[in-house]
Amino acid sequence: MMINEIDGAGWESMGHAYGPASDVPGWLQGMASADPGVRDEAFSAFYSAAHHQGDVYPCTAASLPFLFEMAGSLVTPDRGSVIELLLSIGQECLDMDPERVYFTPDGTESRAHVDALEVIGERAEVFVRWVMDPDEEVRRPAIECLGLFLADSARALEVLRSLLPGSGTVQRLLVVRAVATVALRDAAVHGAAAGWLEELAGDTAQVPEVRLAALVHRARCTPGELGDAVVPAAVGLIREIEQAETGGDDDAPRGAEAEPDVAAGAAPSPGVPPQVAAAFKDLEQHGRVHAPTTSLLEAFHTLLGDRVSERSALLAEQLCSADPGVRYDAIRMAKELIGQWRGDHSGLVVLIAGCLLPEDAYTSAAAAEALGALVPVSKPAREALAAYVEACRAEHGPGVWAARERLVRRAHQEAVRALAGLGDLRALPCVLEALDEGTDAWRAVQVAGHLGGAAGDLTPRLSKLLAEVDFSDASQSMSANALVSALRELGDPAAVPALTTAIVAAVREEQWHTAASALKALASFGREAAFALDVVRPLADAQDVTVRAAATAALWELEGDAAGVVPRLVELLDTHENDEAAAVLGRIGQAAAPALPRLRKMMAAGYEWTRVYAATALWDIGGDAEAPAVVETLLAAWAENDATSNHVLACLSRMGPAARPTLPRVREELTLLRRSGRFRSVPHDEELQSACRSITARA
C-alpha cells in the first residue's frame, strides 16, 4: 500500500488522537517533500499529532509501514530524520509496559505500543542494510535501531562489531553503545558482548574516545562489578583525549559553539511576560551537546550514582579539560551533581568559577548561571564572580548590563545575579543600572531582595517600578509579584506606601494573587505599617479566600488584636488557606487557645501537609502539653513526604527539649547523601541540614 492510498476513514478507525485524522496521510507525504519547509512542517505536525510528547497511539502504529517505506526509498530527501522518528517511536514502546492497556486522550483503550513493536520487529532486518548506507545521517540512527530491535541478537552483535573499523569517532561511539544495548537485552550474548567491550577498552590501537566508551559501557553491562579502578581509568583516558591530535578526522571532537550574537533590546511579543519569553529562549540551549563524549560521560555519572567523591574527581578532570566543549558540558553535569547530592563541593564550585573567562562569554554565561542556581553552596566562587563582573565593566563600559552583544550581556547579567544571590554588594552598581535604565530590569528585580545592605538605594527604585505596573494587564502580574517579593525581602518600611497603593490597584482589577502577595509583604513590616489599616481591614471580609486570609494575617501583624482575628482564622482553617491561618494562629500563641480543638481535629486529616500545619500551630499555642501528639504527627508526615521536612525541622527547632524523641530521625537525616527538603532544592536542603545540626548540638 502506498501512502496516498490511505483514506481518512481508515485513520479514524485507528483511533487517531489529535487533529483531523485525514491530515495524517498528508503529513506522511509532506515528510517526503523536496521542499525543506514543507518537510519541517510535516515532521512537526506528525510529532505533535501522532507522537505527541513521545506518546504512541493506534495511528502511530499504523504509520510505521509507510515510515519504513519512506526511509527505504532513495528518493526520500531526509531519510535520516525518518529513521530517527522510527527510533523514537520504538524506544517509547520499549519503555511502556507490554502487559498494560493504555488510553488515548479520547478514552479509547489502546495497546498500540505492542502493535508498534511488532511492526518494527517484523521489519528490523532493514536496519542491517541501513547501517551500511553511504549517508552518515542514515547510518547513525540505524545503528541504534539495530541494537534495540533486531531479534537475532547474535547477528546484531556480529554486524555492529564489523562496523567499527574505518568508522569515524562519533559512529564508533554509537556502535559501542549499541553493543552494550544488545548485551543488556539478551543474556545469551551478554558474555560475548561484555568480553568484546573489555578487550576494546584495553586496545591502545583505538582512539581514547572509543576506549573510554568501551570502559563505560562494559561497566554499564555489569554495574554490580564496578570496581575502584574504573574511575581512575576513565580519568586517564580523558587526559589522553585532551592530548590526542584531533586533526584529520571529520568526526573529531569540536569545542563549544556559541549561539549567534544578536543585538540587545529585542522586546517580547505583546502580552508575553519577559520572564516567559526568556524561559523559551533558554529552552533553545537546553540539551545542547558540545563534545562527542558528553552523552557517554553522562551515562557514566548515572552509573556511578551516589559515589559522589569519584564523580567529583571525574568532573574535576572534565572541568579542567583543554577542550572547551568538554568543559562547557561539564558545567551542567557539575551543577546537577551539586544540586542532587550533599557533600563538600567547594572544589567543584571553584572549578566552575574558573570557567568565568572574559574572552569566552558563551562558557562564562553557563558557569555564572550554574553558580547562581547553586546559592548558597557557591560561596567559594564569590571573588571570581566579582572579578568577572568588574572585568566586564572595564572592557565593555558601565553599561555592559545592556550590551548589544547577546553573549556578553547574558554572561554579565548571570554573573551579577549570582553575586547578588550571595548578598555581595559588589553587584549593586549593575543592579541599580538595570533598574534605572530598564533593559532586562526584571532580571535585576529577581535578585535585588538579597542585597539588604543597600535597601536605601533599592527600595525607592523598586517602589517606583511597582507604581508603574498596569494592574489591568494580567501579563504584568509576574513582574508585580517579583517587585513585591523583593521589597518584602529588603525589609525597608519605606516600601509600605507603594505596597499599600499596589494592594488597592490589584483589588480594583481583581488581581487577587498579587493583592494577597502585597498584603503578606505589608504584614512583614508589622506595626510600622499600621497606617495602612484602613486599606487592610475591609479586605478581611473579601470574597476571595486568598485575599481574605492574607488580610486577616496582616490585621494581626499591624495591630495585634488577637480577639478580633482568632475567630476569623479559625473559620479559615476550613478553607484551602488553612496553612496561612494555622501559621498566624501559631504566631499569636497562647491567645489563640480557642483554635486548639479545631487544630487537634486537623491532625487527623488525610493530607500530610494539613497535619504539619496543624501540629506546628498546636505546639506554638499549647506548648509542652501538646508535645507527644505533635512529635508523632510531625515524624509521620516527614516519613510520608520528605518535602515537609523544612517545616517539620523548623518546628522541632522551636520545641527544644520536647523534640528529643525525634533525635534518631534527625541524626539519620544527616547521614543521607541525596539532597532532601522542599523541592529538593539546594537552599532548602542546606537550611534543613543546618536545622538538623542545631537540634543535635542542643541534645
XYZ file of C-alpha atoms in Angstrom:
699
model
C 0.000 0.000 0.000
C 1.322 3.414 -0.921
C 0.939 6.465 1.306
C -1.573 8.111 -0.994
C -3.828 5.055 -0.782
C -4.711 5.701 2.874
C -8.108 7.302 3.383
C -9.332 9.442 6.268
C -11.882 6.879 7.389
C -9.125 4.347 7.835
C -7.277 6.691 10.167
C -10.463 7.464 12.094
C -10.914 3.741 12.736
C -7.368 3.606 14.115
C -8.258 5.950 16.965
C -6.194 8.966 15.916
C -5.605 11.136 18.955
C -5.068 14.724 17.816
C -6.327 16.773 14.911
C -8.237 15.669 11.805
C -7.406 12.055 11.020
C -7.426 12.773 7.288
C -4.396 15.021 7.806
C -2.073 12.125 8.670
C -1.564 10.834 5.103
C -0.847 14.404 4.071
C 1.801 14.703 6.781
C 3.432 11.483 5.609
C 3.523 12.779 2.044
C 4.895 16.107 3.288
C 7.743 14.352 5.094
C 8.936 13.104 1.689
C 8.626 16.510 0.014
C 11.569 18.025 -1.854
C 10.749 21.368 -0.176
C 12.627 21.636 3.171
C 9.967 23.962 4.585
C 7.180 21.522 3.764
C 9.211 18.670 5.285
C 9.860 20.564 8.511
C 6.194 21.420 8.863
C 5.131 17.842 8.154
C 7.585 16.336 10.670
C 6.485 18.848 13.300
C 2.826 18.084 12.630
C 3.418 14.334 12.854
C 5.318 14.623 16.142
C 2.567 16.855 17.560
C -0.351 14.727 16.421
C 0.794 11.118 16.167
C 3.756 11.097 18.581
C 2.729 13.857 20.986
C 5.308 14.197 23.783
C 6.529 10.718 22.879
C 3.118 9.055 23.164
C 2.191 6.152 20.893
C -1.349 5.948 19.526
C -3.057 3.486 17.162
C -2.400 5.902 14.287
C 1.287 5.959 15.266
C 1.494 2.192 14.869
C -0.477 2.388 11.615
C 2.003 4.888 10.188
C 5.033 2.630 10.694
C 4.842 0.663 7.404
C 4.779 3.917 5.497
C 7.663 5.356 7.516
C 9.716 2.241 6.719
C 8.778 2.606 3.048
C 9.840 6.241 3.074
C 13.137 5.524 4.852
C 13.959 2.788 2.345
C 13.343 4.937 -0.716
C 16.486 6.561 -2.114
C 14.400 9.457 -3.432
C 13.332 10.474 0.083
C 15.276 13.687 0.807
C 15.721 13.244 4.580
C 15.830 9.524 5.279
C 17.855 10.017 8.457
C 15.065 12.033 10.108
C 12.528 9.343 9.197
C 14.711 6.668 10.823
C 15.141 8.898 13.874
C 11.344 9.008 14.087
C 11.207 5.210 13.910
C 13.834 5.072 16.659
C 11.890 7.487 18.862
C 8.633 5.547 18.474
C 10.362 2.235 19.147
C 12.217 3.498 22.221
C 8.983 4.844 23.681
C 7.288 1.489 23.115
C 10.114 -0.343 24.866
C 9.687 1.921 27.893
C 5.982 1.064 28.138
C 4.572 -1.952 29.977
C 3.687 -4.628 27.379
C 1.032 -6.064 29.697
C -0.724 -2.763 30.280
C -3.643 -1.266 28.382
C -3.192 2.475 27.854
C -5.825 5.036 26.910
C -5.848 7.658 24.169
C -6.909 11.227 25.103
C -10.490 10.465 23.991
C -10.650 7.498 26.412
C -10.201 4.688 23.864
C -8.312 1.622 25.101
C -5.022 1.161 23.272
C -2.249 -1.417 23.026
C -0.649 0.484 20.182
C 2.780 0.166 21.829
C 2.625 -3.619 21.455
C 1.382 -3.353 17.874
C 4.097 -0.858 17.015
C 6.895 -3.061 18.380
C 5.536 -5.977 16.382
C 5.652 -3.918 13.180
C 9.192 -2.709 13.914
C 10.358 -6.231 14.778
C 8.974 -7.654 11.546
C 10.926 -5.086 9.523
C 14.070 -4.891 11.673
C 16.149 -6.702 9.050
C 16.317 -3.463 7.040
C 18.452 -1.899 9.768
C 21.259 -4.292 8.787
C 21.247 -2.702 5.333
C 20.841 0.848 6.584
C 23.845 0.691 8.934
C 25.942 0.238 5.737
C 24.290 3.170 3.934
C 26.616 5.770 2.370
C 24.667 8.543 4.123
C 26.043 9.134 7.613
C 22.705 10.646 8.733
C 21.045 7.341 7.865
C 23.707 5.161 9.494
C 23.692 6.821 12.896
C 20.040 6.242 13.944
C 20.088 2.871 12.159
C 22.928 1.692 14.412
C 20.833 2.428 17.495
C 17.801 0.736 15.930
C 19.840 -2.361 15.150
C 20.957 -2.649 18.742
C 17.406 -2.272 20.038
C 15.138 -4.080 17.610
C 16.844 -6.912 15.670
C 15.546 -10.119 17.264
C 18.641 -12.136 16.316
C 20.990 -10.704 18.974
C 23.992 -12.744 17.826
C 23.635 -11.366 14.319
C 23.139 -7.841 15.636
C 26.336 -8.179 17.643
C 28.237 -9.509 14.632
C 27.068 -6.695 12.342
C 27.788 -3.999 14.925
C 31.318 -5.246 15.580
C 32.002 -5.283 11.846
C 31.167 -1.581 11.624
C 33.931 -0.415 13.958
C 36.935 -0.459 11.546
C 37.003 2.549 9.264
C 34.262 4.461 11.035
C 34.587 7.994 12.368
C 34.722 8.676 16.091
C 31.046 9.502 16.567
C 29.896 6.392 14.697
C 32.277 4.207 16.670
C 30.853 5.604 19.901
C 27.359 4.714 18.687
C 28.490 1.188 17.805
C 29.971 0.649 21.258
C 26.775 1.839 22.934
C 24.634 -0.346 20.680
C 26.731 -3.419 21.556
C 26.067 -2.743 25.248
C 22.370 -2.351 24.455
C 22.312 -5.792 22.811
C 24.126 -7.279 25.809
C 21.623 -5.810 28.234
C 18.557 -7.036 26.362
C 19.707 -10.619 25.714
C 21.552 -12.696 28.299
C 22.541 -15.170 25.583
C 25.053 -12.729 24.090
C 25.867 -10.815 27.261
C 29.161 -12.566 27.904
C 30.422 -12.204 24.338
C 29.451 -8.548 24.155
C 30.932 -7.685 27.541
C 34.158 -9.503 26.653
C 34.463 -7.595 23.379
C 33.940 -4.304 25.211
C 36.603 -5.213 27.750
C 39.097 -6.046 25.009
C 38.254 -2.808 23.217
C 38.773 -0.743 26.379
C 42.325 -2.086 26.627
C 43.159 -1.794 22.911
C 45.721 1.008 22.715
C 45.417 0.981 18.924
C 41.982 2.586 19.342
C 41.496 6.305 19.902
C 40.938 7.131 23.591
C 37.325 8.215 22.971
C 36.432 4.697 21.833
C 38.356 3.094 24.682
C 36.535 5.348 27.158
C 33.201 4.364 25.609
C 34.093 0.687 25.884
C 35.155 1.145 29.517
C 31.922 2.881 30.466
C 29.609 0.540 28.588
C 31.444 -2.527 29.903
C 30.698 -1.186 33.380
C 27.118 -0.499 32.309
C 26.723 -4.163 31.361
C 27.727 -5.311 34.856
C 27.045 -2.395 37.258
C 27.412 -4.658 40.271
C 31.063 -5.257 39.384
C 32.032 -1.585 39.272
C 35.443 -1.602 40.943
C 37.635 1.137 42.334
C 39.843 1.182 39.241
C 37.150 2.252 36.759
C 37.089 5.974 37.565
C 40.907 6.399 37.583
C 40.995 4.580 34.246
C 38.327 6.906 32.877
C 40.234 9.945 34.135
C 43.380 8.671 32.416
C 41.524 8.266 29.125
C 40.048 11.768 29.399
C 43.604 13.058 29.729
C 44.616 11.065 26.659
C 41.715 12.604 24.727
C 42.963 16.072 25.637
C 46.458 15.256 24.447
C 45.441 13.482 21.249
C 45.684 15.139 17.878
C 42.155 15.780 16.544
C 43.069 16.830 13.009
C 42.234 14.652 10.027
C 39.066 13.100 11.436
C 35.788 14.595 10.301
C 34.182 13.289 13.467
C 36.835 14.639 15.850
C 35.643 16.453 18.975
C 34.805 20.088 18.484
C 34.680 22.831 21.075
C 31.674 24.731 22.302
C 29.989 26.594 19.508
C 28.493 29.872 20.595
C 24.971 30.851 19.661
C 24.688 33.640 17.088
C 25.158 37.074 18.599
C 22.196 39.356 18.213
C 21.500 42.923 19.225
C 20.149 43.626 22.673
C 16.780 45.062 23.419
C 14.541 42.713 21.438
C 11.096 43.088 23.002
C 8.908 40.047 23.641
C 5.602 39.699 21.816
C 2.776 41.866 23.201
C 1.121 40.274 26.204
C 4.025 37.866 26.855
C 5.784 38.500 30.188
C 9.542 38.970 29.677
C 10.200 36.172 32.156
C 8.231 33.747 29.974
C 9.896 34.929 26.762
C 13.323 34.437 28.381
C 12.376 30.940 29.557
C 11.555 29.928 25.986
C 14.864 31.369 24.789
C 16.623 29.278 27.432
C 14.909 26.169 26.053
C 16.844 26.717 22.829
C 20.038 25.944 24.750
C 18.633 23.083 26.801
C 20.055 19.768 25.709
C 22.804 21.198 23.506
C 25.837 18.924 23.439
C 29.260 20.346 22.666
C 31.518 17.277 22.732
C 31.105 13.731 21.353
C 31.922 12.204 24.733
C 29.215 14.118 26.613
C 26.410 11.543 26.427
C 28.934 8.877 27.330
C 30.107 10.743 30.425
C 26.502 11.452 31.411
C 25.813 7.712 31.276
C 28.915 7.121 33.397
C 27.754 9.619 36.034
C 24.352 7.916 36.116
C 26.092 4.567 36.589
C 28.234 5.900 39.438
C 25.132 7.189 41.234
C 25.908 8.052 44.861
C 29.676 7.626 44.545
C 29.962 11.378 44.917
C 33.695 11.629 45.592
C 34.536 9.610 42.481
C 32.111 11.585 40.356
C 33.655 14.784 41.690
C 37.103 13.579 40.660
C 35.790 12.778 37.199
C 34.109 16.178 36.912
C 37.259 17.925 38.066
C 39.046 16.383 35.095
C 36.224 17.397 32.760
C 36.161 20.973 34.043
C 39.923 21.265 33.541
C 39.804 19.839 30.024
C 41.644 21.660 27.242
C 38.609 21.004 25.022
C 36.134 23.886 25.512
C 33.244 21.606 24.531
C 34.057 19.092 27.248
C 34.491 21.929 29.735
C 31.185 23.550 28.788
C 29.140 20.364 29.117
C 30.856 19.545 32.416
C 29.422 22.733 33.938
C 25.900 21.358 33.619
C 26.931 17.923 34.931
C 28.655 19.517 37.937
C 25.609 21.674 38.612
C 23.423 18.557 38.605
C 25.762 16.662 40.942
C 25.950 19.524 43.450
C 22.222 20.115 43.157
C 21.288 16.498 43.848
C 23.912 15.263 46.305
C 25.263 16.542 49.604
C 28.916 16.940 50.415
C 31.785 19.385 50.364
C 31.511 20.714 46.831
C 33.822 23.692 47.277
C 36.422 22.216 44.916
C 33.913 21.808 42.089
C 32.481 25.273 42.735
C 35.949 26.779 42.363
C 36.470 24.882 39.108
C 33.142 26.112 37.733
C 34.201 29.617 38.700
C 37.408 29.006 36.761
C 35.249 28.880 33.617
C 34.421 32.583 34.061
C 36.694 33.834 31.297
C 36.098 37.312 29.807
C 37.320 36.087 26.413
C 34.692 33.300 26.336
C 31.290 34.823 27.094
C 29.439 31.697 25.955
C 31.036 29.435 28.572
C 31.107 32.209 31.166
C 27.335 32.588 30.913
C 26.827 28.889 31.606
C 29.242 28.971 34.559
C 27.635 32.062 36.072
C 24.124 30.651 35.643
C 25.189 27.433 37.376
C 26.739 29.335 40.278
C 23.590 31.411 40.654
C 21.469 28.265 40.798
C 23.725 26.759 43.482
C 23.487 29.572 46.048
C 24.432 29.340 48.923
C 26.834 26.470 48.139
C 28.504 28.698 45.546
C 30.072 30.984 48.178
C 33.638 29.886 47.270
C 33.058 31.498 43.854
C 32.308 34.930 45.294
C 35.647 36.538 44.438
C 35.755 35.029 40.963
C 32.258 36.336 40.244
C 33.148 39.807 41.487
C 36.317 39.805 39.387
C 34.401 38.739 36.286
C 31.763 41.444 36.785
C 34.468 44.069 37.171
C 36.367 42.783 34.136
C 33.211 43.061 32.023
C 32.640 46.636 33.167
C 36.255 47.513 32.483
C 36.181 46.060 28.966
C 32.680 46.999 27.827
C 31.900 50.019 29.995
C 29.460 50.596 32.860
C 26.520 49.921 30.512
C 27.526 46.301 29.906
C 24.286 45.084 31.523
C 22.577 46.252 28.319
C 25.423 45.367 25.916
C 24.354 44.877 22.309
C 26.204 41.564 22.034
C 23.825 38.954 23.378
C 26.506 36.650 24.767
C 28.380 39.416 26.567
C 25.119 40.728 28.008
C 23.916 37.309 29.140
C 27.208 36.332 30.749
C 27.483 39.629 32.607
C 23.884 39.525 33.824
C 24.199 35.943 35.057
C 27.391 36.817 36.955
C 25.751 39.852 38.558
C 22.735 37.797 39.551
C 24.904 35.060 41.065
C 26.930 37.626 43.003
C 23.772 39.369 44.224
C 22.308 35.993 45.236
C 25.247 35.690 47.626
C 24.341 39.068 49.116
C 27.520 40.682 47.790
C 27.129 44.447 47.414
C 29.674 44.494 44.597
C 26.702 43.543 42.432
C 24.846 46.704 43.430
C 26.097 49.144 40.747
C 24.968 46.792 37.990
C 21.611 46.121 39.642
C 20.997 49.847 40.033
C 21.979 50.405 36.412
C 19.448 47.811 35.287
C 16.669 49.308 37.421
C 17.435 52.841 36.222
C 17.863 52.104 32.534
C 15.130 49.484 32.179
C 16.865 46.925 29.966
C 16.113 43.481 31.390
C 15.214 45.187 34.662
C 13.119 42.177 35.648
C 16.291 40.109 35.906
C 17.734 42.565 38.409
C 14.482 42.671 40.376
C 14.656 38.911 40.924
C 17.884 39.233 42.943
C 17.542 42.727 44.408
C 15.960 41.371 47.584
C 19.226 39.638 48.522
C 21.027 43.000 48.808
C 19.504 44.064 52.120
C 22.514 46.224 52.934
C 21.542 48.511 50.066
C 17.827 48.829 50.873
C 18.135 52.604 50.949
C 19.181 52.606 47.285
C 16.921 49.814 46.101
C 13.597 50.435 47.846
C 12.813 53.760 46.108
C 13.603 52.282 42.693
C 11.576 49.132 43.246
C 8.687 51.163 44.661
C 8.723 53.364 41.564
C 8.625 50.330 39.287
C 5.736 48.862 41.311
C 3.826 52.127 40.943
C 4.252 51.879 37.156
C 2.666 48.426 36.892
C -0.606 48.364 34.964
C -2.709 46.029 37.072
C -5.355 45.850 34.363
C -2.820 43.946 32.238
C -2.665 40.369 33.525
C 0.643 39.798 31.716
C 2.315 42.187 34.192
C 1.360 40.134 37.243
C 4.659 38.215 37.268
C 6.604 41.474 37.344
C 4.346 42.879 40.065
C 4.801 39.822 42.258
C 8.572 39.874 41.770
C 8.694 43.542 42.839
C 6.530 42.830 45.883
C 8.755 39.906 46.852
C 11.914 41.984 46.523
C 10.500 44.785 48.681
C 9.495 42.260 51.310
C 12.954 40.700 51.354
C 14.673 44.079 51.667
C 12.593 44.822 54.801
C 12.654 48.607 54.403
C 9.479 50.213 55.872
C 9.793 52.917 53.230
C 8.149 50.398 50.883
C 4.843 50.441 52.807
C 3.166 53.277 50.822
C 3.974 51.627 47.486
C 2.716 48.259 48.710
C -0.496 49.825 50.006
C -1.137 51.503 46.669
C -0.448 48.228 44.873
C -2.994 46.426 47.061
C -5.670 48.958 46.175
C -4.883 48.729 42.444
C -4.714 44.927 42.414
C -8.056 44.594 44.228
C -9.653 47.092 41.860
C -8.553 44.970 38.880
C -9.373 41.700 40.677
C -5.761 40.554 40.575
C -6.274 38.537 43.726
C -2.974 36.664 43.819
C -0.982 39.884 43.525
C -3.170 41.581 46.144
C -2.533 38.699 48.557
C 1.224 38.805 47.921
C 1.298 42.543 48.615
C -0.738 42.072 51.797
C 1.755 39.470 53.033
C 4.613 41.822 52.255
C 2.845 44.621 54.099
C 2.303 42.342 57.108
C 6.048 41.669 57.300
C 6.585 45.289 58.443
C 4.321 44.849 61.471
C 3.332 47.949 63.444
C 5.393 50.160 61.133
C 2.699 49.590 58.504
C -0.206 50.351 60.853
C -1.199 53.442 58.857
C -2.383 51.074 56.091
C -5.053 49.504 58.308
C -7.864 51.403 56.572
C -6.933 49.544 53.364
C -6.350 46.187 55.006
C -9.357 45.941 57.317
C -12.129 45.746 54.666
C -10.209 43.019 52.820
C -10.520 40.692 55.812
C -14.082 40.211 54.526
C -13.095 39.837 50.871
C -14.878 37.233 48.789
C -11.587 35.817 47.536
C -10.329 33.400 50.197
C -6.637 34.009 49.462
C -7.035 37.775 49.890
C -9.198 37.272 52.983
C -6.546 35.082 54.627
C -3.704 37.459 53.769
C -5.659 40.460 55.041
C -6.571 38.692 58.290
C -2.912 37.806 58.849
C -1.965 41.422 58.147
C -4.539 42.657 60.682
C -2.798 40.657 63.389
C 0.678 41.879 62.432
C -0.386 45.517 62.085
C -2.481 45.937 65.238
C -2.078 42.762 67.321
C -5.746 42.303 68.284
C -6.000 38.564 68.932
C -9.658 38.700 69.962
C -10.534 40.267 66.610
C -8.638 37.887 64.324
C -8.691 34.467 66.019
C -12.363 33.717 65.137
C -11.666 34.700 61.536
C -8.596 32.479 61.436
C -10.486 29.510 62.869
C -13.008 29.884 60.037
C -10.147 29.939 57.533
C -8.916 26.581 58.837
C -11.749 25.050 56.818
C -10.520 26.588 53.546
C -7.608 25.980 51.201
C -5.786 28.730 53.099
C -5.581 26.616 56.271
C -1.774 26.760 56.146
C -1.749 30.570 56.300
C -4.387 30.571 59.051
C -2.537 27.956 61.135
C 0.747 29.822 60.797
C -0.787 33.063 62.070
C -2.522 31.274 64.935
C 0.859 29.852 65.884
C 2.432 33.310 65.860
C -0.356 34.600 68.107
C 0.498 31.894 70.632
C -1.469 31.299 73.839
C -4.050 33.950 72.974
C -5.141 31.671 70.089
C -6.184 28.888 72.502
C -9.795 28.907 71.174
C -8.379 27.363 67.988
C -6.934 24.291 69.757
C -9.945 21.964 69.339
C -10.118 22.650 65.613
C -6.362 22.204 65.207
C -6.499 18.854 67.022
C -9.114 17.665 64.537
C -6.888 18.774 61.664
C -4.175 16.472 62.979
C -6.248 13.563 61.680
C -6.505 14.930 58.137
C -5.575 12.655 55.271
C -3.271 15.233 53.709
C 0.144 15.257 55.392
C 0.711 18.961 54.801
C -2.518 19.807 56.632
C -1.335 17.693 59.567
C 2.015 19.504 59.617
C 0.380 22.954 59.639
C -1.927 21.872 62.435
C 0.844 20.261 64.511
C 3.177 23.254 64.329
C 0.393 25.634 65.314
C -0.666 23.286 68.103
C 2.829 23.377 69.579
C 3.182 27.138 69.269
C -0.146 27.642 71.060
C -0.378 24.749 73.508
C 3.279 24.094 74.265
C 4.505 21.072 76.253
C 1.031 19.671 76.857
C 0.684 19.027 73.117
C 4.244 17.794 72.556
C 3.666 13.989 72.303
C 0.934 14.315 69.673
C 2.880 16.988 67.790
C 6.062 14.899 67.653
C 4.177 11.806 66.481
C 2.364 13.787 63.768
C 5.474 15.543 62.505
C 7.526 12.349 62.292
C 4.727 10.548 60.439
C 4.320 13.378 57.929
C 8.085 13.566 57.401
C 8.201 9.831 56.707
C 5.293 10.109 54.287
C 6.609 13.095 52.365
C 10.127 14.410 52.885
C 9.128 17.672 51.194
C 7.585 18.589 54.565
C 10.968 18.319 56.271
C 11.801 22.031 56.325
C 8.517 22.819 58.073
C 8.937 19.874 60.414
C 12.503 20.796 61.381
C 11.594 24.444 61.915
C 9.007 23.366 64.492
C 11.327 20.819 66.111
C 13.940 23.559 66.477
C 11.423 25.674 68.403
C 10.426 22.732 70.592
C 13.829 22.397 72.235
C 13.977 19.528 74.786
C 10.458 18.422 73.818
C 11.838 17.319 70.448
C 14.264 14.760 71.948
C 12.208 11.762 70.744
C 12.944 12.848 67.169
C 16.737 12.765 67.571
C 17.238 9.338 65.910
C 15.435 10.535 62.783
C 17.238 13.885 62.814
C 20.626 12.166 63.100
C 19.662 9.750 60.341
C 18.879 12.696 58.061
C 22.432 13.971 58.417
C 23.788 10.634 57.163
C 21.854 10.752 53.890
C 23.756 11.568 50.711
C 20.926 12.728 48.459
C 19.507 16.192 48.948
C 16.127 16.477 50.594
C 13.896 19.298 51.732
C 11.250 21.298 49.900
C 11.572 20.832 46.142
C 14.909 19.115 46.912
C 16.474 22.488 46.189
C 19.959 23.469 47.331
C 18.841 26.343 49.623
C 16.118 24.276 51.292
C 18.394 21.289 51.781
C 21.196 23.418 53.217
C 18.661 25.000 55.585
C 17.440 21.534 56.512
C 20.926 20.261 57.334
C 21.630 23.375 59.400
C 18.459 22.814 61.428
C 19.381 19.163 61.989
C 22.856 20.100 63.206
C 21.406 22.730 65.528
C 18.944 20.266 67.065
C 21.572 17.563 67.592
C 24.011 20.092 69.070
C 21.478 21.001 71.751
C 20.682 17.390 72.608
